[in-house]
Short mmCIF file of C-alpha atoms in Angstrom, two decimals:
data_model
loop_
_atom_site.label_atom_id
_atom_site.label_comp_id
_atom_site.label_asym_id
_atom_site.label_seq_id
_atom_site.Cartn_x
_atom_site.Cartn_y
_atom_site.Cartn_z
CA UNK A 19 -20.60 5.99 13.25
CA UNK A 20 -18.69 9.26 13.10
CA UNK A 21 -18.37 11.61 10.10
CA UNK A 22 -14.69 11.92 10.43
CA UNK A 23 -11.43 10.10 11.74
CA UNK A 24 -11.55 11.04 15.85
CA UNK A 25 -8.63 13.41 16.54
CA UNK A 26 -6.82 10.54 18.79
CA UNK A 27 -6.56 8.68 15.45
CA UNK A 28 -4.95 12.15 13.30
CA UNK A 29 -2.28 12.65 15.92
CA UNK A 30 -0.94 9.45 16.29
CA UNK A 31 -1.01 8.82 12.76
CA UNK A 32 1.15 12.83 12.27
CA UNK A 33 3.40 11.65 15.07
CA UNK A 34 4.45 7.95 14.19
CA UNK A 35 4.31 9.30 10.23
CA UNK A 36 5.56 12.74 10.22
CA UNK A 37 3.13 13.60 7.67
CA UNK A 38 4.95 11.49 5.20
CA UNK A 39 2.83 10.56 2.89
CA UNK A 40 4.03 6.89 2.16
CA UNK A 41 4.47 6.29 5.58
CA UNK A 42 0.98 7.77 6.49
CA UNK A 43 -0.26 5.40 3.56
CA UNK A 44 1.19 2.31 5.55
CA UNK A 45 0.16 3.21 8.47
CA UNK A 46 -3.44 3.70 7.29
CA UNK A 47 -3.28 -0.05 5.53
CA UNK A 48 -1.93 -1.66 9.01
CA UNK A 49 -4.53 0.05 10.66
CA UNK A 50 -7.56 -1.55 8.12
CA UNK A 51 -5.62 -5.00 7.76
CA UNK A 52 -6.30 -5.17 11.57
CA UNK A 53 -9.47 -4.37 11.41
CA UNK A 54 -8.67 -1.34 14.19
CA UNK A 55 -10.30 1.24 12.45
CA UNK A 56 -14.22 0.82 11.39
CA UNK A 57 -17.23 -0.63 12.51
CA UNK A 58 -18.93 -3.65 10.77
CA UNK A 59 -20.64 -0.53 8.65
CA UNK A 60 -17.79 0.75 7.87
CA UNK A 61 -17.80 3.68 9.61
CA UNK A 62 -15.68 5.18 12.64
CA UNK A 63 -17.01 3.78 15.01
CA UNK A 64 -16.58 6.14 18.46
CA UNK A 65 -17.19 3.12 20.64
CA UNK A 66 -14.55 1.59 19.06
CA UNK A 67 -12.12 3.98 20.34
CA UNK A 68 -12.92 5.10 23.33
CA UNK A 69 -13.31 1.08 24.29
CA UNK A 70 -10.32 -0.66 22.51
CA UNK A 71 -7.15 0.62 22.98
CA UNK A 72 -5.23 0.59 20.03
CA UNK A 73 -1.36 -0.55 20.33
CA UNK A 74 0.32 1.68 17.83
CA UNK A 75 3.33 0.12 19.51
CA UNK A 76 2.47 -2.98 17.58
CA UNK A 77 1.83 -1.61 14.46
CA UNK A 78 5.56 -2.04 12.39
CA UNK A 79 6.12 1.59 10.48
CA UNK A 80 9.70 1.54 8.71
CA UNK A 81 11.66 4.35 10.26
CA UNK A 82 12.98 5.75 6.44
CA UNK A 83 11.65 5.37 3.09
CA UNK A 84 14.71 2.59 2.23
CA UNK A 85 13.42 0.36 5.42
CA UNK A 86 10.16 0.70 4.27
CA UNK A 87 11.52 -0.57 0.28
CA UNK A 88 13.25 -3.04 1.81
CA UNK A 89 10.75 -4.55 3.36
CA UNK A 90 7.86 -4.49 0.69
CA UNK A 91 10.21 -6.02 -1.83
CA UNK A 92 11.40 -8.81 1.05
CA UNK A 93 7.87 -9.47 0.96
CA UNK A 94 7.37 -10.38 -2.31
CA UNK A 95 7.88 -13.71 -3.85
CA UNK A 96 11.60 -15.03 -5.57
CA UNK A 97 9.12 -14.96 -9.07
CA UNK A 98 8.32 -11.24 -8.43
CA UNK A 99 11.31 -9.99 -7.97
CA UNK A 100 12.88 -11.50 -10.56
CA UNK A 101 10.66 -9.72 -12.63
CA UNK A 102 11.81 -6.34 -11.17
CA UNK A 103 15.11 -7.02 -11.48
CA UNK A 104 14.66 -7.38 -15.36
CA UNK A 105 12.21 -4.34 -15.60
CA UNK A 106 15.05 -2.61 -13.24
CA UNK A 107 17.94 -2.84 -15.72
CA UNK A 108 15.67 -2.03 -18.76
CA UNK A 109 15.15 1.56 -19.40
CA UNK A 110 11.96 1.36 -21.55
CA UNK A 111 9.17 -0.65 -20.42
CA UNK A 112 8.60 -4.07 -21.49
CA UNK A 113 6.01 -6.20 -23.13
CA UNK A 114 4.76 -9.68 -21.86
CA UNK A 115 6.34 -11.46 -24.27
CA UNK A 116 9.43 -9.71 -23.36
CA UNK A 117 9.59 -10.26 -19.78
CA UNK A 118 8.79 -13.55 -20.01
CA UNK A 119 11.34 -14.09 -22.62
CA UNK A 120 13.88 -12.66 -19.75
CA UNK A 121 12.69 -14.25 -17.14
CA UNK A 122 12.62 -17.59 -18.42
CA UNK A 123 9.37 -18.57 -17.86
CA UNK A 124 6.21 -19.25 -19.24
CA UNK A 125 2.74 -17.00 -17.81
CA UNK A 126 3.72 -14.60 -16.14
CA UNK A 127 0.66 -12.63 -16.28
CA UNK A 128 -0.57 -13.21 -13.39
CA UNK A 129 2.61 -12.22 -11.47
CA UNK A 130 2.56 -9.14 -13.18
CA UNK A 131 -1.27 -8.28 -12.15
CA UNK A 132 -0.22 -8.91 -8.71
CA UNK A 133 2.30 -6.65 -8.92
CA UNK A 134 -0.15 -3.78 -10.66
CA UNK A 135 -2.56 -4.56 -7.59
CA UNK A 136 0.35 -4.33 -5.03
CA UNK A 137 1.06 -0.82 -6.78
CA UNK A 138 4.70 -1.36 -7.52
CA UNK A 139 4.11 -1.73 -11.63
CA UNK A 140 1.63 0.26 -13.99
CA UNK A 141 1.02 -0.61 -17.47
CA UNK A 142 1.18 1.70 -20.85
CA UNK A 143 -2.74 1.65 -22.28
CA UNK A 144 -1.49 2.09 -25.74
CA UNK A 145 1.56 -0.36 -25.88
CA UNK A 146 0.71 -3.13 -23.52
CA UNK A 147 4.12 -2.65 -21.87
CA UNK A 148 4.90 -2.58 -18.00
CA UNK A 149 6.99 -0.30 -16.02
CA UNK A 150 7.63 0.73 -12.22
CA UNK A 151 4.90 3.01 -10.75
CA UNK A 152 7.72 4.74 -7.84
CA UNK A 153 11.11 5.15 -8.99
CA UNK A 154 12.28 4.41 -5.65
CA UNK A 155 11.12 1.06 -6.59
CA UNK A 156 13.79 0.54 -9.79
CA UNK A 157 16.54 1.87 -7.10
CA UNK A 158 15.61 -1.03 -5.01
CA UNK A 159 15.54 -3.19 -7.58
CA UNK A 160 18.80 -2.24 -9.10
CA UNK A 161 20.58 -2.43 -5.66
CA UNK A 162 19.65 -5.51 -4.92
CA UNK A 163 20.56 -6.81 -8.74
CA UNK A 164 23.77 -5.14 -7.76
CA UNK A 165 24.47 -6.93 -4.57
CA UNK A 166 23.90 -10.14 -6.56
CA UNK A 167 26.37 -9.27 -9.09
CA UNK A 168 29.49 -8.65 -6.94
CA UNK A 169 28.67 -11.89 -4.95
CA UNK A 170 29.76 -13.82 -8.18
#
């Protein structure tokens, strides 16, 4: 395999990204969930690219940073965002107990480790609370929470 990413790969990724590093960041994880970018070693694999054409005309980038909210949180499941929408209109981070409490139902847990491993929450070491890892995330949150409040 090659050492490092073939130039082909660097300038589409600058030109479809800007350099933006959330958007590079997405780009990068369509490119491995396709399996476009490494050999069965996982390596770059120059065969790979001078053989396969990749489509980056296939490969859905969000065009601003609120597309690209919009459409992770879209993604997740009615359970998870409910859960934002609590930790959204909370300025201190909240326990477990709490958020379950809020939520209205029982184990939670393992929502909230999804949502650690999807990068969108963090949790305190020393408190055992959970809070947003990107503000832009609590914006989200909050507009949608304040969408659903004028519909009433």
């Amino acid at each position: 395999g090659l050492s490092h990413a073939p130039a082909k790969i660097i300038d589409e990724v600058f030109s479809r990204t800007q350099g933006n590093p959330l958007f590079v960041t997405e780009f990068i994880k369509s490119l491995l969930e396709q399996d476009l970018l490494f050999d069965a070693s996982g390596k770059w694999d120059a065969t790979t690219f001078e053989d396969i054409e990749i489509d980056f005309n296939k490969i859905n980038i969000p065009n601003s940073v609120e597309d690209y909210l919009n459409h992770r949180y879209e993604k997740l499941t009615a359970e998870h965002q409910n859960i934002l929408k609590w930790l959204a209109v909370n300025h201190d981070p909240l326990g477990l107990n709490q958020l379950e409490e809020l939520c209205g139902k029982e184990k939670i847990a393992s929502d909230i480790l999804q949502l650690i491993n999807d990068d969108i929450l963090e949790k305190t070491t020393r408190e055992h609370t959970y809070y947003f890892k990107n503000l832009l995330f609590v914006f989200r949150s909050q507009n949608v929470l304040g969408k659903s409040i004028q519909s009433f």
